[in-house]
GROMACS .gro file of C-alpha atoms in nm:
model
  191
    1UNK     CA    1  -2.458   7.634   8.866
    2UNK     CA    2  -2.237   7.951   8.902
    3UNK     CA    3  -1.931   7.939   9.108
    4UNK     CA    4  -1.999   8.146   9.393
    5UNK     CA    5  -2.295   7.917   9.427
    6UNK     CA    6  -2.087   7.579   9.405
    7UNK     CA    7  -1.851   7.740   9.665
    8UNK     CA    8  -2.144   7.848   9.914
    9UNK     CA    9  -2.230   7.433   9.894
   10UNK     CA   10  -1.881   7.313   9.968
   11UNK     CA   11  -1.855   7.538  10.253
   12UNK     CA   12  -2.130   7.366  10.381
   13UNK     CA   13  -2.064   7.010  10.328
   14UNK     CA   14  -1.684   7.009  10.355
   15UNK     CA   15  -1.461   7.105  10.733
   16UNK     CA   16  -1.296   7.392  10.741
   17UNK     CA   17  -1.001   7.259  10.667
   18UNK     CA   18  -1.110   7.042  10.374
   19UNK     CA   19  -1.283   7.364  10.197
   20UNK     CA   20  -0.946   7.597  10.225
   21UNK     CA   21  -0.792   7.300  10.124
   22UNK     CA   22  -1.062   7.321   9.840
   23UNK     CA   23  -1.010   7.664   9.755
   24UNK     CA   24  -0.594   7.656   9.774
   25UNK     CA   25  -0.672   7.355   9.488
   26UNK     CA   26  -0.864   7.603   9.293
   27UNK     CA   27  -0.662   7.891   9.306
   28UNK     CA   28  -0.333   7.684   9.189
   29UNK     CA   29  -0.526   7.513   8.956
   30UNK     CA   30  -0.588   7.840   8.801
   31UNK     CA   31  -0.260   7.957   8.825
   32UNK     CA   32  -0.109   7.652   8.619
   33UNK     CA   33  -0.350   7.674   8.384
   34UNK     CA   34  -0.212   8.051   8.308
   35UNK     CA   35   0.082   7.906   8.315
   36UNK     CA   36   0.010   7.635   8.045
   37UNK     CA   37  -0.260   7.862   7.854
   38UNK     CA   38  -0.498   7.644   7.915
   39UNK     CA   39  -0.885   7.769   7.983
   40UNK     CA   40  -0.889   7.927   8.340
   41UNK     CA   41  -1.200   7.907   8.424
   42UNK     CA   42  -1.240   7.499   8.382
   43UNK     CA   43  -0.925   7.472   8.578
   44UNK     CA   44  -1.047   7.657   8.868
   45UNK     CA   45  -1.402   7.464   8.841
   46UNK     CA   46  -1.193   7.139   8.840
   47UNK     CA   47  -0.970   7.248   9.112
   48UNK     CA   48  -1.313   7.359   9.308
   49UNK     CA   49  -1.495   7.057   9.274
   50UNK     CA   50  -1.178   6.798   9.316
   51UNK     CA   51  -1.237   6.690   9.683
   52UNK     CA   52  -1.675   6.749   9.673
   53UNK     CA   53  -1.719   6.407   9.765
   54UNK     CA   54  -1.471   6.398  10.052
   55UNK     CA   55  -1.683   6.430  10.299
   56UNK     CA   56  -1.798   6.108  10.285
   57UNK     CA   57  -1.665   5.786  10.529
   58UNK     CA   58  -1.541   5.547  10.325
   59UNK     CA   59  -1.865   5.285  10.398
   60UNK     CA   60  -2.077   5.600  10.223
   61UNK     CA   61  -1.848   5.635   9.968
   62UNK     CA   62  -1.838   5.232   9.904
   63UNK     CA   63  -2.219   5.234   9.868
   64UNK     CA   64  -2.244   5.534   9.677
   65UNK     CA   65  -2.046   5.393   9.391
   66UNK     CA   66  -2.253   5.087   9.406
   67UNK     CA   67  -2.533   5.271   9.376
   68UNK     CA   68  -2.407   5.477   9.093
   69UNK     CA   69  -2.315   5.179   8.980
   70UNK     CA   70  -1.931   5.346   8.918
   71UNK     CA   71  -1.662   5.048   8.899
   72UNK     CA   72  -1.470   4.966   9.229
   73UNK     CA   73  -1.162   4.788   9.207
   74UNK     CA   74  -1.030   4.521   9.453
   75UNK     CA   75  -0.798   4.818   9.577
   76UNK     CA   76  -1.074   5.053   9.617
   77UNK     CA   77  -1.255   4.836   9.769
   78UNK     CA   78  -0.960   4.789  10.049
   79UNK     CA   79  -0.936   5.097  10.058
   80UNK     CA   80  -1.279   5.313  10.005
   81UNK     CA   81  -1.118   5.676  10.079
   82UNK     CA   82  -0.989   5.675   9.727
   83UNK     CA   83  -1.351   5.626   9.592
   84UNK     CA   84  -1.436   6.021   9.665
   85UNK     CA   85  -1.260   6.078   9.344
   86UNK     CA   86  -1.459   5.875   9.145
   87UNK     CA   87  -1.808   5.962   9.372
   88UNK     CA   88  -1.689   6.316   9.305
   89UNK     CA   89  -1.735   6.287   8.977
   90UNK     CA   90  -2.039   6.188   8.980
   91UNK     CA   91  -2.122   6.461   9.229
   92UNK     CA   92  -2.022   6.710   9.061
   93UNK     CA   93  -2.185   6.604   8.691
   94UNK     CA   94  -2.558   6.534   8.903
   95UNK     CA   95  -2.562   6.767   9.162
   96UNK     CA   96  -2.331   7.064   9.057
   97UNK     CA   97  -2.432   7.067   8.694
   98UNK     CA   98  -2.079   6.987   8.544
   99UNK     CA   99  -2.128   6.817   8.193
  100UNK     CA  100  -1.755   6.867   8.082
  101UNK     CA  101  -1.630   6.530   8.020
  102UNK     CA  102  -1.265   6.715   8.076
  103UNK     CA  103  -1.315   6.858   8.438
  104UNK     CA  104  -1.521   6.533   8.529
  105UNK     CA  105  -1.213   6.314   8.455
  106UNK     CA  106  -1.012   6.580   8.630
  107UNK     CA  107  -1.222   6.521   8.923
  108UNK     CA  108  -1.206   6.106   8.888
  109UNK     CA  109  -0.824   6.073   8.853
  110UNK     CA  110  -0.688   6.367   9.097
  111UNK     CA  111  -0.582   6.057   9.314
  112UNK     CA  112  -0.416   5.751   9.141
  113UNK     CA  113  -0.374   5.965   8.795
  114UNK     CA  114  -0.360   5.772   8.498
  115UNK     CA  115  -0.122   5.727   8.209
  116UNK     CA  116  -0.161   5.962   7.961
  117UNK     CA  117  -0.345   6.257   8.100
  118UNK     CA  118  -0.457   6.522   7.970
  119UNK     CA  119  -0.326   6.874   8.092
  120UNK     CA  120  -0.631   6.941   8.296
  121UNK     CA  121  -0.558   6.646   8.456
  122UNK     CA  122  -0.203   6.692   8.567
  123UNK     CA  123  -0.312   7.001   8.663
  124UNK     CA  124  -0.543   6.958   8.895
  125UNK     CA  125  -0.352   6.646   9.038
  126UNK     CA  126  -0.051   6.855   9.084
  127UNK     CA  127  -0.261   7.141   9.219
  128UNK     CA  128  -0.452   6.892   9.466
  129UNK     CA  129  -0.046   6.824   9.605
  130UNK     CA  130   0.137   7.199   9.564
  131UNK     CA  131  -0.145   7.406   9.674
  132UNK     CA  132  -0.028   7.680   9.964
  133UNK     CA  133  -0.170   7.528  10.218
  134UNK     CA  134  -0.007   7.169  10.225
  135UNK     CA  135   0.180   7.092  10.486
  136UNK     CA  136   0.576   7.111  10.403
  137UNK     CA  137   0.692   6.817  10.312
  138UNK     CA  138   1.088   6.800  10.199
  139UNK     CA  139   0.995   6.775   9.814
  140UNK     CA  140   0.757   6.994   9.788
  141UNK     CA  141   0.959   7.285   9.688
  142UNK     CA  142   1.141   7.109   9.407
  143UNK     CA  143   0.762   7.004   9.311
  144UNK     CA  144   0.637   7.312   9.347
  145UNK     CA  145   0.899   7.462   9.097
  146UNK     CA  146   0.894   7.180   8.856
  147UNK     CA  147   0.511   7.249   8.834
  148UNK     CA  148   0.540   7.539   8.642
  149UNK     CA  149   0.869   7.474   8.442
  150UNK     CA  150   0.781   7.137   8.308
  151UNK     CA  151   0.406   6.960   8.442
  152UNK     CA  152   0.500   6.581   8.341
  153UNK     CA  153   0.848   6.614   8.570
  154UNK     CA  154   0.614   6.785   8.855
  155UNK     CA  155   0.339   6.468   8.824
  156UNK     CA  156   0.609   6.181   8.835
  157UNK     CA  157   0.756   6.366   9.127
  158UNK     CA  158   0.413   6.388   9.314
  159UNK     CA  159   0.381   5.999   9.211
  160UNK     CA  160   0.692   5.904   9.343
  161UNK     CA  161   0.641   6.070   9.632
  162UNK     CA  162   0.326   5.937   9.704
  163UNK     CA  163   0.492   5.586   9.609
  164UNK     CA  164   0.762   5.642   9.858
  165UNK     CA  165   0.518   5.771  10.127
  166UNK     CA  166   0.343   5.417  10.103
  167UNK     CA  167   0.631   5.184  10.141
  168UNK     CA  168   0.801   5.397  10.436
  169UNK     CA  169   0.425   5.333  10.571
  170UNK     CA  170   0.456   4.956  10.476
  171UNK     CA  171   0.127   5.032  10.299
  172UNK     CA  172   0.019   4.866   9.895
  173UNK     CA  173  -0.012   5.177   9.649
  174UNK     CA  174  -0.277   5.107   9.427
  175UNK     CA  175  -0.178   4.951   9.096
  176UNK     CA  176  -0.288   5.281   8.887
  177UNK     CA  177  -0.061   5.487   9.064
  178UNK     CA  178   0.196   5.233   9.000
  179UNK     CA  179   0.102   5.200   8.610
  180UNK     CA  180   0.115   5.623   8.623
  181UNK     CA  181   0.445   5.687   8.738
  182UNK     CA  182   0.594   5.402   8.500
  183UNK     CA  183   0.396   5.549   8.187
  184UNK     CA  184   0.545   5.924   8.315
  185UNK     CA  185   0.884   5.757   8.370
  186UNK     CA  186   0.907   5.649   8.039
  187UNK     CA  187   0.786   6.002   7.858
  188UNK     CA  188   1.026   6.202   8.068
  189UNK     CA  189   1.281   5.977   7.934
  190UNK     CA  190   1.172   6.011   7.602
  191UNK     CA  191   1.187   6.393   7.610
   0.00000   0.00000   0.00000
């Protein structure tokens, strides 16, 4: 499916605000990837697709995993909202025609990340937080720099963050973001 044509369906399932969220993904998706010479084009598709399943309440999302029989853990389960990563995935392999094992995994862990990820990933995960239109939050600029001087300082920053943001909420993070940051910790200390 062509791009233009991907776009025309988000605008259609996705608010207005979701799908300029959407398209400020895919835009600094791009951008990074310039940045990091990495392949535009599947950084921008990536970018596009990261939030296709979003859309979804999280009972749809719940029963959509179970019936693409994707794994749900106990925190997912608690919380179902993080599952449109994973659904997206799968959206965007059987609906939008992706069969790039590296944008699909972009899609699946643009929310928790995962230790070790490749630089598609961290890009679109930083992307998904830096993009134009978030709302100004007082790390973001520091973030926002860090993205393009060094990606693994800008992705523990976004996970700390998003740690931080939990606790002040007296919220559980879910263990993968947990296992992320301390895996990013560690390499940015080894550097």
């Amino acid at each position: 499916m062509e791009t233009e044509e991907i776009e025309s369906r988000l605008r259609e399932v996705l608010n207005p605000h979701r799908f300029e969220h959407t398209l400020g993904v895919s835009f600094t998706s791009a951008s990074l990837a310039m940045r990091y010479e990495y392949d535009i084009k599947k950084a921008r598709l990536a970018g596009l697709l990261h939030d296709c399943a979003k859309y979804m309440k999280g009972d749809e999302l719940l029963l959509s995993a179970e019936r693409y029989n994707l794994p749900v853990s106990k925190y997912e389960r608690a919380n179902p909202g993080l599952l449109h990563a994973k659904v997206g995935a799968y959206l965007a392999e059987h609906t939008y025609g992706v069969d790039d094992e590296e944008i699909l995994s972009a899609i699946r862990f643009h929310t928790t990340g995962r230790p070790g990820m490749s630089l598609l990933e961290e890009i679109v995960f930083v992307a998904d937080f830096i993009e134009p239109g978030r709302k100004e939050l007082k790390c973001l600029p520091g973030i926002r720099k860090d993205a393009f001087i060094d990606i693994h300082r800008a992705t523990l920053g976004e996970l700390e963050n998003t740690i931080n943001y939990l606790k002040d909420k007296d919220a559980n993070t879910d263990p993968a973001t947990l296992e992320t940051r301390d895996y990013y910790k560690k390499l940015i200390l080894s550097e």
